[in-house]
PDB file of C-alpha atoms in Angstrom:
ATOM      1  CA  GLN A   1       0.000   0.000   0.000  1.00  0.00           C
ATOM      2  CA  TRP A   2       3.018   2.279   0.180  1.00  0.00           C
ATOM      3  CA  SER A   3       3.937   4.317  -2.860  1.00  0.00           C
ATOM      4  CA  ARG A   4       7.389   5.050  -1.429  1.00  0.00           C
ATOM      5  CA  THR A   5      10.442   2.873  -0.784  1.00  0.00           C
ATOM      6  CA  TYR A   6       9.803   2.509   2.960  1.00  0.00           C
ATOM      7  CA  PRO A   7       7.225   3.702   5.523  1.00  0.00           C
ATOM      8  CA  GLY A   8       7.922   7.211   6.729  1.00  0.00           C
ATOM      9  CA  GLN A   9       9.669   8.317   3.538  1.00  0.00           C
ATOM     10  CA  GLY A  10       6.707  10.515   2.751  1.00  0.00           C
ATOM     11  CA  PRO A  11       2.973  10.827   3.293  1.00  0.00           C
ATOM     12  CA  VAL A  12       0.821   8.245   1.551  1.00  0.00           C
ATOM     13  CA  ASN A  13      -2.776   8.741   0.488  1.00  0.00           C
ATOM     14  CA  PHE A  14      -5.036   5.734   0.990  1.00  0.00           C
ATOM     15  CA  VAL A  15      -8.505   4.732   2.077  1.00  0.00           C
ATOM     16  CA  GLU A  16      -7.684   1.819   4.372  1.00  0.00           C
ATOM     17  CA  ALA A  17      -4.587   0.019   5.591  1.00  0.00           C
ATOM     18  CA  VAL A  18      -4.003  -2.854   8.022  1.00  0.00           C
ATOM     19  CA  TYR A  19      -0.742  -3.257   9.937  1.00  0.00           C
ATOM     20  CA  MET A  20       0.820  -5.836  12.216  1.00  0.00           C
ATOM     21  CA  PRO A  21      -1.696  -8.671  11.962  1.00  0.00           C
ATOM     22  CA  THR A  22      -1.006 -10.902  14.949  1.00  0.00           C
ATOM     23  CA  THR A  23      -2.410 -14.216  16.184  1.00  0.00           C
ATOM     24  CA  THR A  24      -2.537 -15.438  19.796  1.00  0.00           C
ATOM     25  CA  LEU A  25      -3.201 -19.132  20.412  1.00  0.00           C
ATOM     26  CA  ASN A  26      -4.630 -21.193  23.287  1.00  0.00           C
ATOM     27  CA  ILE A  27      -6.778 -18.367  24.658  1.00  0.00           C
ATOM     28  CA  ARG A  28      -9.621 -19.113  27.073  1.00  0.00           C
ATOM     29  CA  ASN A  29     -12.960 -17.326  27.178  1.00  0.00           C
ATOM     30  CA  GLY A  30     -12.792 -14.592  29.809  1.00  0.00           C
ATOM     31  CA  ALA A  31      -9.033 -14.032  29.520  1.00  0.00           C
ATOM     32  CA  THR A  32      -8.059 -10.446  30.245  1.00  0.00           C
ATOM     33  CA  TYR A  33      -5.788  -8.388  28.016  1.00  0.00           C
ATOM     34  CA  GLN A  34      -3.692  -5.269  28.024  1.00  0.00           C
ATOM     35  CA  VAL A  35      -2.758  -3.817  24.656  1.00  0.00           C
ATOM     36  CA  ILE A  36      -0.120  -1.112  24.307  1.00  0.00           C
ATOM     37  CA  TYR A  37       0.233   0.622  20.955  1.00  0.00           C
ATOM     38  CA  SER A  38       3.233   2.891  20.488  1.00  0.00           C
ATOM     39  CA  ALA A  39       3.877   4.904  17.336  1.00  0.00           C
ATOM     40  CA  VAL A  40       5.479   7.949  15.797  1.00  0.00           C
ATOM     41  CA  LEU A  41       2.717   9.378  13.644  1.00  0.00           C
ATOM     42  CA  GLY A  42       2.131  12.452  11.575  1.00  0.00           C
ATOM     43  CA  ASP A  43      -1.305  13.596  10.435  1.00  0.00           C
ATOM     44  CA  THR A  44      -3.441  10.449  10.878  1.00  0.00           C
ATOM     45  CA  ARG A  45      -7.099   9.825  11.679  1.00  0.00           C
ATOM     46  CA  ASN A  46      -9.458   7.007  12.596  1.00  0.00           C
ATOM     47  CA  GLY A  47      -6.997   4.337  13.700  1.00  0.00           C
ATOM     48  CA  THR A  48      -8.323   1.396  15.687  1.00  0.00           C
ATOM     49  CA  ILE A  49      -6.932  -1.685  17.383  1.00  0.00           C
ATOM     50  CA  GLU A  50      -9.204  -4.617  16.630  1.00  0.00           C
ATOM     51  CA  TYR A  51      -9.547  -8.284  17.553  1.00  0.00           C
ATOM     52  CA  SER A  52     -11.452 -11.182  16.019  1.00  0.00           C
ATOM     53  CA  TYR A  53     -12.259 -14.775  16.901  1.00  0.00           C
ATOM     54  CA  ASN A  54     -12.681 -15.821  13.249  1.00  0.00           C
ATOM     55  CA  ASN A  55     -10.358 -13.441  11.321  1.00  0.00           C
ATOM     56  CA  SER A  56     -13.452 -12.041   9.589  1.00  0.00           C
ATOM     57  CA  THR A  57     -15.655 -10.144  12.055  1.00  0.00           C
ATOM     58  CA  TRP A  58     -13.658  -7.504  13.941  1.00  0.00           C
ATOM     59  CA  THR A  59     -14.263  -5.726  17.253  1.00  0.00           C
ATOM     60  CA  SER A  60     -12.605  -2.391  18.034  1.00  0.00           C
ATOM     61  CA  LEU A  61     -11.021  -1.858  21.453  1.00  0.00           C
ATOM     62  CA  GLY A  62     -12.428   1.655  21.666  1.00  0.00           C
ATOM     63  CA  SER A  63     -12.751   5.051  20.077  1.00  0.00           C
ATOM     64  CA  PRO A  64     -10.617   5.782  17.000  1.00  0.00           C
ATOM     65  CA  MET A  65      -7.147   7.176  17.537  1.00  0.00           C
ATOM     66  CA  ASN A  66      -7.061  10.660  16.025  1.00  0.00           C
ATOM     67  CA  THR A  67      -3.467  11.846  15.956  1.00  0.00           C
ATOM     68  CA  ASN A  68      -3.804  14.692  13.491  1.00  0.00           C
ATOM     69  CA  ALA A  69      -1.410  17.121  15.137  1.00  0.00           C
ATOM     70  CA  GLY A  70      -0.071  18.163  11.724  1.00  0.00           C
ATOM     71  CA  THR A  71       3.443  17.111  12.670  1.00  0.00           C
ATOM     72  CA  TYR A  72       5.243  13.947  13.790  1.00  0.00           C
ATOM     73  CA  ARG A  73       4.751  13.080  17.450  1.00  0.00           C
ATOM     74  CA  THR A  74       5.178  10.027  19.658  1.00  0.00           C
ATOM     75  CA  TYR A  75       1.943   8.441  20.855  1.00  0.00           C
ATOM     76  CA  VAL A  76       1.204   5.653  23.317  1.00  0.00           C
ATOM     77  CA  PHE A  77      -2.295   4.198  23.739  1.00  0.00           C
ATOM     78  CA  VAL A  78      -3.288   1.556  26.308  1.00  0.00           C
ATOM     79  CA  TRP A  79      -6.419  -0.610  26.439  1.00  0.00           C
ATOM     80  CA  GLN A  80      -7.498  -3.177  29.028  1.00  0.00           C
ATOM     81  CA  GLY A  81     -10.439  -5.556  28.896  1.00  0.00           C
ATOM     82  CA  ALA A  82     -11.623  -9.156  28.680  1.00  0.00           C
ATOM     83  CA  LEU A  83     -12.034 -11.519  25.745  1.00  0.00           C
ATOM     84  CA  THR A  84     -15.568 -12.837  26.182  1.00  0.00           C
ATOM     85  CA  GLY A  85     -18.070 -14.533  23.926  1.00  0.00           C
ATOM     86  CA  MET A  86     -15.737 -17.279  22.729  1.00  0.00           C
ATOM     87  CA  SER A  87     -17.287 -20.711  22.224  1.00  0.00           C
ATOM     88  CA  SER A  88     -15.738 -23.708  23.963  1.00  0.00           C
ATOM     89  CA  ALA A  89     -14.180 -24.742  20.625  1.00  0.00           C
ATOM     90  CA  GLN A  90     -12.452 -21.390  20.064  1.00  0.00           C
ATOM     91  CA  GLU A  91      -8.951 -20.677  21.300  1.00  0.00           C
ATOM     92  CA  THR A  92      -7.440 -18.327  18.701  1.00  0.00           C
ATOM     93  CA  VAL A  93      -7.626 -14.543  18.766  1.00  0.00           C
ATOM     94  CA  TYR A  94      -6.547 -12.370  15.829  1.00  0.00           C
ATOM     95  CA  TRP A  95      -5.352  -8.775  16.297  1.00  0.00           C
ATOM     96  CA  ARG A  96      -4.636  -5.907  13.914  1.00  0.00           C
ATOM     97  CA  VAL A  97      -4.065  -2.171  13.675  1.00  0.00           C
ATOM     98  CA  LYS A  98      -6.413  -0.599  11.146  1.00  0.00           C
ATOM     99  CA  TRP A  99      -6.243   2.920   9.764  1.00  0.00           C
ATOM    100  CA  ASN A 100      -9.173   4.254   7.752  1.00  0.00           C
ATOM    101  CA  ASN A 101      -8.299   7.798   6.725  1.00  0.00           C
ATOM    102  CA  SER A 102     -10.934   8.019   3.997  1.00  0.00           C
ATOM    103  CA  GLY A 103      -8.452   9.352   1.479  1.00  0.00           C
ATOM    104  CA  SER A 104      -6.462  11.445   3.942  1.00  0.00           C
ATOM    105  CA  ILE A 105      -2.748  11.100   4.602  1.00  0.00           C
ATOM    106  CA  LEU A 106      -0.958   8.570   6.786  1.00  0.00           C
ATOM    107  CA  ALA A 107       2.460   9.711   7.881  1.00  0.00           C
ATOM    108  CA  SER A 108       4.211   7.128  10.044  1.00  0.00           C
ATOM    109  CA  THR A 109       7.799   6.283  10.865  1.00  0.00           C
ATOM    110  CA  TYR A 110       7.250   3.649  13.559  1.00  0.00           C
ATOM    111  CA  GLN A 111       4.389   1.485  14.852  1.00  0.00           C
ATOM    112  CA  SER A 112       4.471  -1.292  17.460  1.00  0.00           C
ATOM    113  CA  ILE A 113       1.896  -3.265  19.402  1.00  0.00           C
ATOM    114  CA  PHE A 114       2.343  -5.221  22.634  1.00  0.00           C
ATOM    115  CA  ILE A 115      -0.398  -7.666  23.652  1.00  0.00           C
ATOM    116  CA  ASP A 116      -0.354  -9.143  27.174  1.00  0.00           C
ATOM    117  CA  ILE A 117      -2.989 -11.763  27.997  1.00  0.00           C
ATOM    118  CA  ASP A 118      -3.817 -13.209  31.426  1.00  0.00           C
ATOM    119  CA  ASN A 119      -5.131 -16.602  30.407  1.00  0.00           C
ATOM    120  CA  THR A 120      -5.627 -18.046  33.891  1.00  0.00           C
ATOM    121  CA  THR A 121      -9.405 -17.660  34.145  1.00  0.00           C
TER     122      THR A 121
END
């Protein structure tokens, strides 16, 4: 989705982009999570951290991240919650970072996500 050589080389216009798809295995229903998203972002809008039990239907962790300061800044977002609604046969959780700028600009030099899960329920 990048029209440049590497992310951060320049702003990129797009409608939607997904980053850092991650899978966690052997998860139990009711497990609690803490997600930390750290990034250096420019003028971005409507970013969400999402999870799915089937890699098709996605649930957002909260309100969109709107980091449209007009210049590059470091951001850290933290979410905590529980993974509920899993059937007894499910044990895989999919995660992703999704930006939907609706044609605006994504300017990023660094993105990382840390997912901690307490699976002892």
